[in-house]
XYZ file of C-alpha atoms in Angstrom:
399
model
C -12.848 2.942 -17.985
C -16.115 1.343 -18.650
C -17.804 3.644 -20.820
C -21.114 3.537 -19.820
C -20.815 3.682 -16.242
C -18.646 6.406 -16.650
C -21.271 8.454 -18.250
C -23.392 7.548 -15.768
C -21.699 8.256 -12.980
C -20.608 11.624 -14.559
C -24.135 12.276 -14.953
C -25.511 11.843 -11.296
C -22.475 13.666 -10.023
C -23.265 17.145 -7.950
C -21.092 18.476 -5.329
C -24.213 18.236 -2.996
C -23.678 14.321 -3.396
C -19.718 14.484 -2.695
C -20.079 16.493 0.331
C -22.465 14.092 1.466
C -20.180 11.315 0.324
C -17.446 12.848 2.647
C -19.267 13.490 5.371
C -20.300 10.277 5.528
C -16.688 8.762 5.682
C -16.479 11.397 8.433
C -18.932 9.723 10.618
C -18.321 6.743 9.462
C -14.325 7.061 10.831
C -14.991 9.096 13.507
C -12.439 11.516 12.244
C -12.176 13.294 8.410
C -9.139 12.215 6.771
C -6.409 14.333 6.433
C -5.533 14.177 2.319
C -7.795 14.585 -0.478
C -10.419 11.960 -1.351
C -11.219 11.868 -5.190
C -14.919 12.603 -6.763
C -15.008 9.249 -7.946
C -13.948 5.899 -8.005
C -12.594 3.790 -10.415
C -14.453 1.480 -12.537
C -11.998 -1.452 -14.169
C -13.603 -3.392 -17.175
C -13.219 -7.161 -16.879
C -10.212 -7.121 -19.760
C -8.186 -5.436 -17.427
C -9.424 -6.901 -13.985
C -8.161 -10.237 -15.895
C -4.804 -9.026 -16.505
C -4.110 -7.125 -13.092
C -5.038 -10.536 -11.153
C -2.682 -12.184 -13.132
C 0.005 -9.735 -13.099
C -0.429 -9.792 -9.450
C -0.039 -13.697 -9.207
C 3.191 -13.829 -11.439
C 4.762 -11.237 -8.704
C 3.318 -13.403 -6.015
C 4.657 -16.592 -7.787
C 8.527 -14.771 -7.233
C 7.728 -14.052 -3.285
C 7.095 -18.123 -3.450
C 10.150 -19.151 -4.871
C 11.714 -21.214 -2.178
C 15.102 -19.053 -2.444
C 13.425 -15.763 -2.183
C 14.373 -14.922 1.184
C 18.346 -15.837 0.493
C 18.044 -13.291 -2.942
C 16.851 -10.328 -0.802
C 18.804 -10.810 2.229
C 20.595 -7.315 1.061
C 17.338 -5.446 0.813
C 17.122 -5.173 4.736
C 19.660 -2.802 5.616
C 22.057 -4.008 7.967
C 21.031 -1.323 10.930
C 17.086 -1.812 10.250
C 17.057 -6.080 10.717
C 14.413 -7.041 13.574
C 14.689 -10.241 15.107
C 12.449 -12.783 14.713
C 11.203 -12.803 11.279
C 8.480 -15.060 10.198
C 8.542 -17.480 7.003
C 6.170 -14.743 4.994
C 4.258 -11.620 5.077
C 1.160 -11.293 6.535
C 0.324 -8.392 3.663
C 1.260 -7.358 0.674
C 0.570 -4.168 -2.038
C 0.950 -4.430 -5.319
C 0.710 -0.917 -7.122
C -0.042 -0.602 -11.197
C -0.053 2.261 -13.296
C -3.227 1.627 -15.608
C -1.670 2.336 -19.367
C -2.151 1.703 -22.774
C -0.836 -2.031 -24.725
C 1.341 -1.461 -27.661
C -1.453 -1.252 -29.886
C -3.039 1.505 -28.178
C -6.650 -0.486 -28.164
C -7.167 -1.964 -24.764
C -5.985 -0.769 -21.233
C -2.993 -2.809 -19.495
C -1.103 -2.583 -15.913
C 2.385 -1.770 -15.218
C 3.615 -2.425 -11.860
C 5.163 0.610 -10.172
C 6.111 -0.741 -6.663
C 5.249 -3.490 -4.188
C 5.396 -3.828 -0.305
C 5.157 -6.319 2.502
C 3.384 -3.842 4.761
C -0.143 -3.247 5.312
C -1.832 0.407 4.305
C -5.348 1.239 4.318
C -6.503 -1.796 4.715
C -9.351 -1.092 7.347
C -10.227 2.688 5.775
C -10.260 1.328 1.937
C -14.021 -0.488 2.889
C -15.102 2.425 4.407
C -14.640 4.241 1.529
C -16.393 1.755 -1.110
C -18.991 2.022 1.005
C -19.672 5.372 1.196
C -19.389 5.177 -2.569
C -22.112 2.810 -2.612
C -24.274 4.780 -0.249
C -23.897 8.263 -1.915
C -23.879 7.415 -5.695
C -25.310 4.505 -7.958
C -22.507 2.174 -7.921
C -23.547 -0.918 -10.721
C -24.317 -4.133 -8.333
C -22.422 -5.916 -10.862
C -18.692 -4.160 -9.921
C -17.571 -5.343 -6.512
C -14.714 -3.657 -4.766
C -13.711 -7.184 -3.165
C -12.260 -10.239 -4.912
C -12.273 -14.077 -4.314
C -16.530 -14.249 -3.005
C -15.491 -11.876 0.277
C -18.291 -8.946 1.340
C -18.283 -6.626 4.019
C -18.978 -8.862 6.403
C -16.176 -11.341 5.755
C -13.636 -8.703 4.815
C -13.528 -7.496 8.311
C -13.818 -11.014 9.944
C -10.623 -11.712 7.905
C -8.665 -9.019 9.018
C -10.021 -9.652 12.444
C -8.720 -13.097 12.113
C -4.999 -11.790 10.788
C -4.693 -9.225 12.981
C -6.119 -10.516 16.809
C -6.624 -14.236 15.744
C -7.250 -16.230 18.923
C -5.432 -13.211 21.592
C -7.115 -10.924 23.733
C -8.054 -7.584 21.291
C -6.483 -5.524 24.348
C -3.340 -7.468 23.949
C -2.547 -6.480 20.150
C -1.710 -2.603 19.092
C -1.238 -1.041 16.060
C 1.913 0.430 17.049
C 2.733 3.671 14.935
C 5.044 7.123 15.590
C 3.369 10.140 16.382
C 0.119 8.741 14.717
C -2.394 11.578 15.471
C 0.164 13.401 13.326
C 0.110 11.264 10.102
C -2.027 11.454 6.767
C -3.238 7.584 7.229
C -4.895 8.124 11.108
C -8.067 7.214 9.562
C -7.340 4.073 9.227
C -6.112 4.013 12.469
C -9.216 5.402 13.404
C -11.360 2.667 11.190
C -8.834 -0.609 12.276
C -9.524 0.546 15.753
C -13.355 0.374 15.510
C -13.695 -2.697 12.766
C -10.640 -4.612 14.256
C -10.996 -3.528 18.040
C -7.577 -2.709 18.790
C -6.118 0.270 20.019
C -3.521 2.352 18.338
C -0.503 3.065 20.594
C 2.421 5.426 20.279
C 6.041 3.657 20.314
C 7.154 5.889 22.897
C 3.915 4.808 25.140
C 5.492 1.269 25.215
C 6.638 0.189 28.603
C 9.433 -2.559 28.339
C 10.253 -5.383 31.494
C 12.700 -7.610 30.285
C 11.165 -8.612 26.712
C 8.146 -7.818 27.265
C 6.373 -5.491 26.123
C 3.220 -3.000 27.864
C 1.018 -0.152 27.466
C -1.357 1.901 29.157
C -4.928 0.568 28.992
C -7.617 2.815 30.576
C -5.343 3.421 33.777
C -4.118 -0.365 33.499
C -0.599 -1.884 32.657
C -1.713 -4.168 30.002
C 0.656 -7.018 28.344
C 1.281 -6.498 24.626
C 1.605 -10.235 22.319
C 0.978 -8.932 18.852
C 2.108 -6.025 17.308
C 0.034 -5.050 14.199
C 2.732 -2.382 12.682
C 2.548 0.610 11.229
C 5.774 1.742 11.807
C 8.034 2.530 8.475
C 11.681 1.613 9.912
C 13.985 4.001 8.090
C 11.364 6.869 8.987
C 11.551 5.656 12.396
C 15.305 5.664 12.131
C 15.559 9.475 11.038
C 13.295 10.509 13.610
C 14.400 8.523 16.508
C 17.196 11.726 17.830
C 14.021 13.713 18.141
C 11.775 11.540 19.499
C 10.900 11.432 23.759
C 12.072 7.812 25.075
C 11.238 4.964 23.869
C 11.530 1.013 23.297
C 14.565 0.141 20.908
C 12.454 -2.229 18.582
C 15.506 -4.148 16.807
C 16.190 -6.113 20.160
C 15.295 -9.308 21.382
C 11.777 -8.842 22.091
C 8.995 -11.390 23.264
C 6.423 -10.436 20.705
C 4.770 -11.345 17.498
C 4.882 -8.748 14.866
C 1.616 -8.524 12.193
C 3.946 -7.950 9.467
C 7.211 -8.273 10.612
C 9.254 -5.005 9.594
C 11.813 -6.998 7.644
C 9.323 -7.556 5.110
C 8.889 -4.251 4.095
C 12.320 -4.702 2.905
C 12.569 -8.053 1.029
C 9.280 -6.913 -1.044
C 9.527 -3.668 -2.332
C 11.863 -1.752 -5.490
C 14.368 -4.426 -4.686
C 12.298 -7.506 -5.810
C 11.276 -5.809 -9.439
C 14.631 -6.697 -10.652
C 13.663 -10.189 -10.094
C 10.475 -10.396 -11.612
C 9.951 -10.985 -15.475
C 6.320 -10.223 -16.527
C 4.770 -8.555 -19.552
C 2.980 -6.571 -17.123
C 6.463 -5.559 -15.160
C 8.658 -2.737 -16.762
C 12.379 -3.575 -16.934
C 14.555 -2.576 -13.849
C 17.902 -3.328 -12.905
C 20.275 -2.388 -9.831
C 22.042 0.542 -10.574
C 25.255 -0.825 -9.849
C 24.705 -3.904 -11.676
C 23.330 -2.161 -14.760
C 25.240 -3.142 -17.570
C 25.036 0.081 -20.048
C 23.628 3.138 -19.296
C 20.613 3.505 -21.924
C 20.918 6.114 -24.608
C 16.922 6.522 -24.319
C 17.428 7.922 -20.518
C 14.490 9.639 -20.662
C 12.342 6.464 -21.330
C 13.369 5.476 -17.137
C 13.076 6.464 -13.957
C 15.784 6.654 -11.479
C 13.730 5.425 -7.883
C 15.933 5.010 -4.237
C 15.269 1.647 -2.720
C 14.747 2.960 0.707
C 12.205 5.760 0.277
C 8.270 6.088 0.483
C 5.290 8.210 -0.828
C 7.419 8.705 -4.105
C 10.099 10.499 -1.815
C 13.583 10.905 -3.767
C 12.265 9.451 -7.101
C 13.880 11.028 -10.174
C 11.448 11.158 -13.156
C 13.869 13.079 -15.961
C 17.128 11.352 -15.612
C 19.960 12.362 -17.120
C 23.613 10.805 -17.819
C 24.715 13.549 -14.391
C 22.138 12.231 -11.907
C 23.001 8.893 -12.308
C 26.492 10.185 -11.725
C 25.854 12.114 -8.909
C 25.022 8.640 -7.077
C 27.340 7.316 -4.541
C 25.688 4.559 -3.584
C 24.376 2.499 -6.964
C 23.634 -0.412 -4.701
C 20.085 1.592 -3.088
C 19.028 2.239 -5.949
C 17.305 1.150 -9.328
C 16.808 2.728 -12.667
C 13.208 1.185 -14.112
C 11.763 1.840 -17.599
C 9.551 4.695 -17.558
C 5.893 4.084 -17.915
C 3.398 6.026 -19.921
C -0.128 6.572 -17.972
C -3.416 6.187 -20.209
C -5.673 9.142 -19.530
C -8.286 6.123 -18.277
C -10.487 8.317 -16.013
C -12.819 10.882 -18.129
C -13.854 13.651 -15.574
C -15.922 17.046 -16.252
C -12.608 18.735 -15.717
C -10.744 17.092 -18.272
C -8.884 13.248 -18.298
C -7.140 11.671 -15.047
C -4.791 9.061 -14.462
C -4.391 6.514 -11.865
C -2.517 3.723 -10.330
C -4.206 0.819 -8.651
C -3.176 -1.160 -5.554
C -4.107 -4.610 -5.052
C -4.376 -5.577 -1.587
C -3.618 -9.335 -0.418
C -3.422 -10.848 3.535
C -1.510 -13.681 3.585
C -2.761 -16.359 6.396
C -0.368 -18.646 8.100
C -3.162 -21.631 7.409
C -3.097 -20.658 3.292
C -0.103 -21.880 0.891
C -0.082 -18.922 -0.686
C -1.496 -14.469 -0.510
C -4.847 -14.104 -0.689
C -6.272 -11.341 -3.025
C -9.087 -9.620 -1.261
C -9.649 -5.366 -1.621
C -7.446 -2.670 -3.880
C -6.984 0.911 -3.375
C -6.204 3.980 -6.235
C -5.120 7.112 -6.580
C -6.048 9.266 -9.495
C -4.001 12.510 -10.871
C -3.733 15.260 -13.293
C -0.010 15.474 -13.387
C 3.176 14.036 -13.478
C 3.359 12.510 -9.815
C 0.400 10.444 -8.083
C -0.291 10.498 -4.678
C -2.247 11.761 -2.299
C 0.324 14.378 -1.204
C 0.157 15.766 -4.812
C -2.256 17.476 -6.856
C -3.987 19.163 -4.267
C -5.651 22.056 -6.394
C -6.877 20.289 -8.844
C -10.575 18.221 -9.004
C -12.014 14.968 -9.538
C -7.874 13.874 -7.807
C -6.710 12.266 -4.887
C -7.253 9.084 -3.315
C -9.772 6.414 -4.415
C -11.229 2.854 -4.904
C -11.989 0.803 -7.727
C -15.124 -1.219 -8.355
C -14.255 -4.271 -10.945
C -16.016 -5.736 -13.674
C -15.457 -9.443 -13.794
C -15.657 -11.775 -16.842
């Protein structure tokens, strides 16, 4: 999206160089990730790293209105509330498709979800830095925001996650995770954050607290950094060996609480009114279907990785809903072909990635993520034969 870094970039490109690239995430990790990692990054010209860091503080500006938590008391469901919820997130996503403004002459962000859960944040460095290492990245673009480098990025996440405890006494507590897509950051939050990434049906429970298995030794648990997607963890819980119920009374801190996964997410873009935000409503509050149906998208509200999403609606799916209440209907976006690859025009969303401190008033923005595509769904779970696809990080120009 910057022209001449494009070209230049396009230019030094061989597949010598991205093998390298790879490998060196590889070793880097410890382990090769398990989805497809893009040829290139993203490069965001300061026009539109302007207007995605202030669409990103209008959302956060909602998540600080002091009702917020009594307007999305219905986005937990009733059967997935934990106990012990804190006054705010620890971390939040926001996600943007990168599009064209009405006038067709500058690029402009649309959001296309938020969460209050933290994904990729150790891996997402790792990455940018291979970048750097493999390919001339500008020294101008930084992949961090708000003065943070390498150095501090991982000290802050250090300082969120394990703060003042014992690193042995804080777990990033996942299902099953040498079996999902995102173990490399597992793999990279274990080695940058020094904690160890346990199994939910490896905890040990006495009373309300909580254990695991250390090296041979029964080690107290304080902090839970977590992983774990709730209504995933509810499907697969019947086929899953024994393990701790999480939604009881448990003496434990939770790095960000589950609720919050819940309160932000689909159900808060009804609530937000932005330039940058298309228009959603609840289902079951909408108050005429459109005649344009094919201008929205019909999304669940409990769902992830695009799971469930209907892109073409018509006047019978939204019939075919029972329950209006989980779900939204959003107006559609259109995605610029931003990226310009040797194998013809990508699009791509980008996430901006904030930690919220319990010393700061309000999220701090500090890395982002993307994922580029040749089709009509992004994700890293899509696309898989073509090129120059897959996931990704952006380096930003700033004014």
């Amino acid at each position: 999206m910057i022209p001449n870094v494009r070209k230049a970039y396009n230019q030094q490109f061989t597949d010598d160089r991205y093998q390298a690239f790879l490998e060196g995430i590889a070793q880097d990790a410890g382990i090769a990730p398990d989805f497809r990692v893009a040829e290139t990054p993203v490069f965001v010209p300061a026009d539109l790293t302007s207007k995605l860091i202030q669409a990103c503080e209008e959302i956060v500006n909602v998540i600080l209105r002091p009702d917020f938590k009594s307007i999305t008391e219905d986005a937990i469901p009733a059967d997935l509330k934990v106990p012990h919820e804190n006054d705010h997130p620890h971390f939040i996503v926001i996600d943007f498709a990168v599009c064209q403004n009405e006038t067709g002459d500058a690029y402009s962000p649309r959001l296309i979800e938020l969460q209050g859960f933290p994904t990729m944040y150790a891996f997402q460095d790792v990455m940018a830095r291979q970048f750097k290492n493999h390919f001339a990245i500008p020294e101008q673009l930084s992949n961090f925001f708000n003065g943070i480098d390498e150095k501090t990025y991982y000290q802050l996440l250090r300082e969120m996650i394990v703060g003042n405890l014992p690193a042995e006494e804080v777990v990033l507590l996942e299902i099953k995770p040498e079996e999902q897509k995102t173990r490399i950051d597992f793999a990279s939050t274990e080695k940058y954050i020094g904690i160890r990434t346990v199994c939910l049906t490896q905890l040990i429970q006495e009373g309300k607290k909580l254990f695991y298995m250390r090296d041979g030794v029964k080690t107290p648990i304080q902090r839970i950094f977590n992983r774990i997607i709730f209504d995933d963890l509810q499907k697969q819980s019947g086929h899953l060996e024994p393990h701790v119920n999480l939604f009881q009374d448990l003496d434990v801190e939770w790095i960000t609480h589950p609720n919050w996964f819940y309160r932000i997410s689909k159900y808060t873009m009804p609530f937000i009114h932005s330039e940058f935000v298309p228009k959603s409503w609840f289902l079951h509050e909408l108050p005429v279907v459109p005649a344009d149906l094919e201008n929205y998208v019909l999304k669940p509200l409990f769902s992830f990785a695009g799971q469930g999403v209907v892109i073409d609606v018509t006047q019978q799916d939204i019939d075919n809903i029972k329950d209006p209440e989980n779900w939204i209907l959003q107006r559609k976006v259109t995605y610029a072909p931003a990226i310009q690859t040797p194998t013809g025009p990508a699009i791509c969303e980008i996430r901006m990635m904030y930690i919220w401190p319990d010393s700061s008033p309000r999220p701090i923005l500090i890395h982002n993520l993307s994922r580029i595509s040749k089709g009509k769904m992004i994700g890293v779970g899509f696309n898989n034969t073509d090129t120059w696809v897959g996931g990704s990080c952006c380096f930003f120009e700033f004014a």
